[in-house]
Short mmCIF file of N, CA and C in Angstrom, two decimals:
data_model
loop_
_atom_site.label_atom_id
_atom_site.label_comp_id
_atom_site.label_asym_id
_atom_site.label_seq_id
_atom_site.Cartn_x
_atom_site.Cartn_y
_atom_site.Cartn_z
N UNK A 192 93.16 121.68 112.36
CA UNK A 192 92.58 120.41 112.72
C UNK A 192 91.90 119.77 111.51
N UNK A 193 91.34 120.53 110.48
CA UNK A 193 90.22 119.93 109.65
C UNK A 193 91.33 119.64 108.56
N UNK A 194 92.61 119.64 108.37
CA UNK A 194 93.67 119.68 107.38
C UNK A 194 94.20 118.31 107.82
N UNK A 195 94.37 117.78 108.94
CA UNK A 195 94.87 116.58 109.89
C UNK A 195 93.69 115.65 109.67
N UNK A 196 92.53 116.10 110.18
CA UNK A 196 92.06 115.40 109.16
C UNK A 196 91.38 114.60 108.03
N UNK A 197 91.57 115.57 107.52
CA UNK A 197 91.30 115.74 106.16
C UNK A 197 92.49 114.53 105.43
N UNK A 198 94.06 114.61 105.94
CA UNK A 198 94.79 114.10 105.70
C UNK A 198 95.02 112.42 106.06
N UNK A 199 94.51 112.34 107.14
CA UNK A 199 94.10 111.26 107.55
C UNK A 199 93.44 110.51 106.83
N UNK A 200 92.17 110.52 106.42
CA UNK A 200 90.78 110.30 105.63
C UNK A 200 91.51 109.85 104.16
N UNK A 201 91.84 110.86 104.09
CA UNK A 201 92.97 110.49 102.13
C UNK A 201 93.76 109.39 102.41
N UNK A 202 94.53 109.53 103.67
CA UNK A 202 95.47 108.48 103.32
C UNK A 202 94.89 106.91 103.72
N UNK A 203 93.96 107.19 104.69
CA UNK A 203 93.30 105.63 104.48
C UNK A 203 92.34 105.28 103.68
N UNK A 204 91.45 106.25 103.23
CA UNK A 204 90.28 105.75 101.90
C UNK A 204 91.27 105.48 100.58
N UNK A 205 92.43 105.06 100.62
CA UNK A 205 93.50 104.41 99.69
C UNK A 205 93.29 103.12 99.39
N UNK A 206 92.87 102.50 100.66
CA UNK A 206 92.62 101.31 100.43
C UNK A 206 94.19 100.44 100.64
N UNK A 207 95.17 101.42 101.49
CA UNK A 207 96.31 100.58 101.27
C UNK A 207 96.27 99.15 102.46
N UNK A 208 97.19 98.43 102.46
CA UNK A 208 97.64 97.52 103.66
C UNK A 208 97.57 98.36 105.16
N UNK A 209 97.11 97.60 105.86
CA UNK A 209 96.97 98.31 107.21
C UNK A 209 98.61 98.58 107.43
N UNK A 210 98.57 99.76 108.46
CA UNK A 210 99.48 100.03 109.08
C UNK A 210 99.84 99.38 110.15
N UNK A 211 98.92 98.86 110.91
CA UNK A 211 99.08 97.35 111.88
C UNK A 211 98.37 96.39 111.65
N UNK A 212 99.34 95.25 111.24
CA UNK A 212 98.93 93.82 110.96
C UNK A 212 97.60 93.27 111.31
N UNK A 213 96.83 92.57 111.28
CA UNK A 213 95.85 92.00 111.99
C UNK A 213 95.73 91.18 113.16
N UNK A 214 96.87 91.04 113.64
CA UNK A 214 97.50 89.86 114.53
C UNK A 214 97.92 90.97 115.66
N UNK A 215 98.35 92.40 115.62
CA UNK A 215 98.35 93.20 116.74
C UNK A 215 97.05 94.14 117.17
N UNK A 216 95.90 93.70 116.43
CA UNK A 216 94.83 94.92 116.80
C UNK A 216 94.30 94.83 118.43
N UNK A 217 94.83 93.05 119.18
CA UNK A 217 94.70 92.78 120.42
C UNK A 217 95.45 93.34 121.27
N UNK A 218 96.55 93.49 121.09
CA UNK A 218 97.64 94.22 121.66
C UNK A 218 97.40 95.87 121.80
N UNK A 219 96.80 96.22 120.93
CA UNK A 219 96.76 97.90 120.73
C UNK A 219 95.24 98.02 121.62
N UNK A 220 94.77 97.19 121.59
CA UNK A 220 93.31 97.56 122.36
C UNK A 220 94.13 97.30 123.82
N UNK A 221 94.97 96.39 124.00
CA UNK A 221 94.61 96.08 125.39
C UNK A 221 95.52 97.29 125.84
N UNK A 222 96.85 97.89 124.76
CA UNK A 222 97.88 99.15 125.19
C UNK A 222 96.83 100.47 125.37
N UNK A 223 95.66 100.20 124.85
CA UNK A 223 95.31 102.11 124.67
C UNK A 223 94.30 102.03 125.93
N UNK A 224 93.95 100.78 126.43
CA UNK A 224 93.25 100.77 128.06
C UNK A 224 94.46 101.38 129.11
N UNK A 225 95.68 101.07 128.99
CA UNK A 225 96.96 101.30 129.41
C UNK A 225 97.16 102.58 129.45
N UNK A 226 97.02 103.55 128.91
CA UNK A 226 97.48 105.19 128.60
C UNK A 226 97.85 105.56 129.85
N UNK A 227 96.50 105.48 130.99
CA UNK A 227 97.01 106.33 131.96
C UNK A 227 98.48 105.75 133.06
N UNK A 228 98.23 104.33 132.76
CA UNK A 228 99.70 103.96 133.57
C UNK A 228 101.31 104.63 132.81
N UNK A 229 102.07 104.74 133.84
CA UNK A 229 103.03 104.93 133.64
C UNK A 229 104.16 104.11 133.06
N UNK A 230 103.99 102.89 132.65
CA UNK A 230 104.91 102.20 131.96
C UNK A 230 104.03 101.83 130.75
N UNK A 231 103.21 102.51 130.35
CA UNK A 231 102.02 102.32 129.19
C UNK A 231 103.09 102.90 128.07
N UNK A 232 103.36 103.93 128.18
CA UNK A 232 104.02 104.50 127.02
C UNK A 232 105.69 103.66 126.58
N UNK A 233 106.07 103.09 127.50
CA UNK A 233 107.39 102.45 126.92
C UNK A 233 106.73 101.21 126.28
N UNK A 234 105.62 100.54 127.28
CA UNK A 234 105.28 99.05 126.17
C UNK A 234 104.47 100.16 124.82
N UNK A 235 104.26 100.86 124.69
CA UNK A 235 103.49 101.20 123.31
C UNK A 235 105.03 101.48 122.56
N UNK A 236 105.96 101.87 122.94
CA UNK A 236 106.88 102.27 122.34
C UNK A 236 107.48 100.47 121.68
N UNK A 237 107.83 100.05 122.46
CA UNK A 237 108.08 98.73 122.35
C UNK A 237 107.10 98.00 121.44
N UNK A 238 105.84 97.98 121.79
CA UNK A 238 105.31 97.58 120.53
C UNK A 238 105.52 97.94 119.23
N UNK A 239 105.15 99.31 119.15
CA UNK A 239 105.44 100.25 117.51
C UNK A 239 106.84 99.66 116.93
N UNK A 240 107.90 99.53 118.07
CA UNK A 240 109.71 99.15 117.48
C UNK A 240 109.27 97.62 116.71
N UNK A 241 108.38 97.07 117.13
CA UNK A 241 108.03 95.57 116.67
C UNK A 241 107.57 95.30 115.31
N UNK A 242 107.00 96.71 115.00
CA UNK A 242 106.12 96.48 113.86
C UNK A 242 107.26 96.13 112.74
N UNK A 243 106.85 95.59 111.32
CA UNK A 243 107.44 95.80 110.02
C UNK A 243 108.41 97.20 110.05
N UNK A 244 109.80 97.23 109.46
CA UNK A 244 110.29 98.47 109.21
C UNK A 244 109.42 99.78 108.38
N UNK A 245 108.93 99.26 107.33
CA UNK A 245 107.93 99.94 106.51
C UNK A 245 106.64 100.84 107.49
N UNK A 246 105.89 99.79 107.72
CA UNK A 246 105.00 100.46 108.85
C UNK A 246 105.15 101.32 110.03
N UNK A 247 106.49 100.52 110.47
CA UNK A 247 106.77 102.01 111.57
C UNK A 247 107.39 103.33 111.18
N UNK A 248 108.25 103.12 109.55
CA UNK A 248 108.64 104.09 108.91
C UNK A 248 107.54 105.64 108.93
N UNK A 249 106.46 104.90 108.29
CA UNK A 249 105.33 105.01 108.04
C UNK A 249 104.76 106.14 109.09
N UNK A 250 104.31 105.39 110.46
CA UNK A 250 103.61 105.88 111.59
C UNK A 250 104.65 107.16 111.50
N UNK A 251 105.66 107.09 112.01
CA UNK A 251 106.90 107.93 112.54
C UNK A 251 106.81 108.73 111.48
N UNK A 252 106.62 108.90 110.48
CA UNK A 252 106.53 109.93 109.27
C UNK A 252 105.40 110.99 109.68
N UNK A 253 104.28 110.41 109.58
CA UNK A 253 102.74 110.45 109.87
C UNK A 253 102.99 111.38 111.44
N UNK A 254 103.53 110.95 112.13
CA UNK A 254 103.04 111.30 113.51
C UNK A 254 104.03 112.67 113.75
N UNK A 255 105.43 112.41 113.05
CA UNK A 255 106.37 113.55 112.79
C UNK A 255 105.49 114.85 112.50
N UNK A 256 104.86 114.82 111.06
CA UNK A 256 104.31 115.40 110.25
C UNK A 256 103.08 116.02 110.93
N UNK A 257 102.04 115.70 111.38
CA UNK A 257 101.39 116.24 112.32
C UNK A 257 101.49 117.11 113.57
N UNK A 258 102.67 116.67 114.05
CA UNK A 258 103.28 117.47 115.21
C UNK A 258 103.44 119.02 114.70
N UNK A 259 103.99 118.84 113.33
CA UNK A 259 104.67 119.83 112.86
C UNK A 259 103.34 121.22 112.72
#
């Protein structure tokens, strides 16, 4: 857990470009009130497919990698 993150912390005290735009942080608040419904996870899916190729590259790397 403290390696995750630990990893986390590095990769955003980078200072890079957000990983979600500024124009979806409304969308992600109103999806993560959503969790417990059952069609929560296809619109989050649907959202993430929306993002920049780069950024979702990105997440999907990130979220791969952690699983692991």
């Amino acid at each position: 857990m403290n390696a995750v993150a630990t990893a986390l912390k590095d990769f955003f005290m980078k200072r890079l470009p957000p990983l979600f735009p500024a124009d979806c942080m409304e969308e992600i608040a109103r999806l993560s009130r959503l969790y417990t419904d059952t069609g929560a996870l296809a619109e989050m899916r649907t959202f993430l497919h929306r993002l920049p190729t780069a950024n979702y590259a990105i997440m999907h790397f990130m979220i791969a990698h952690f699983v692991k």
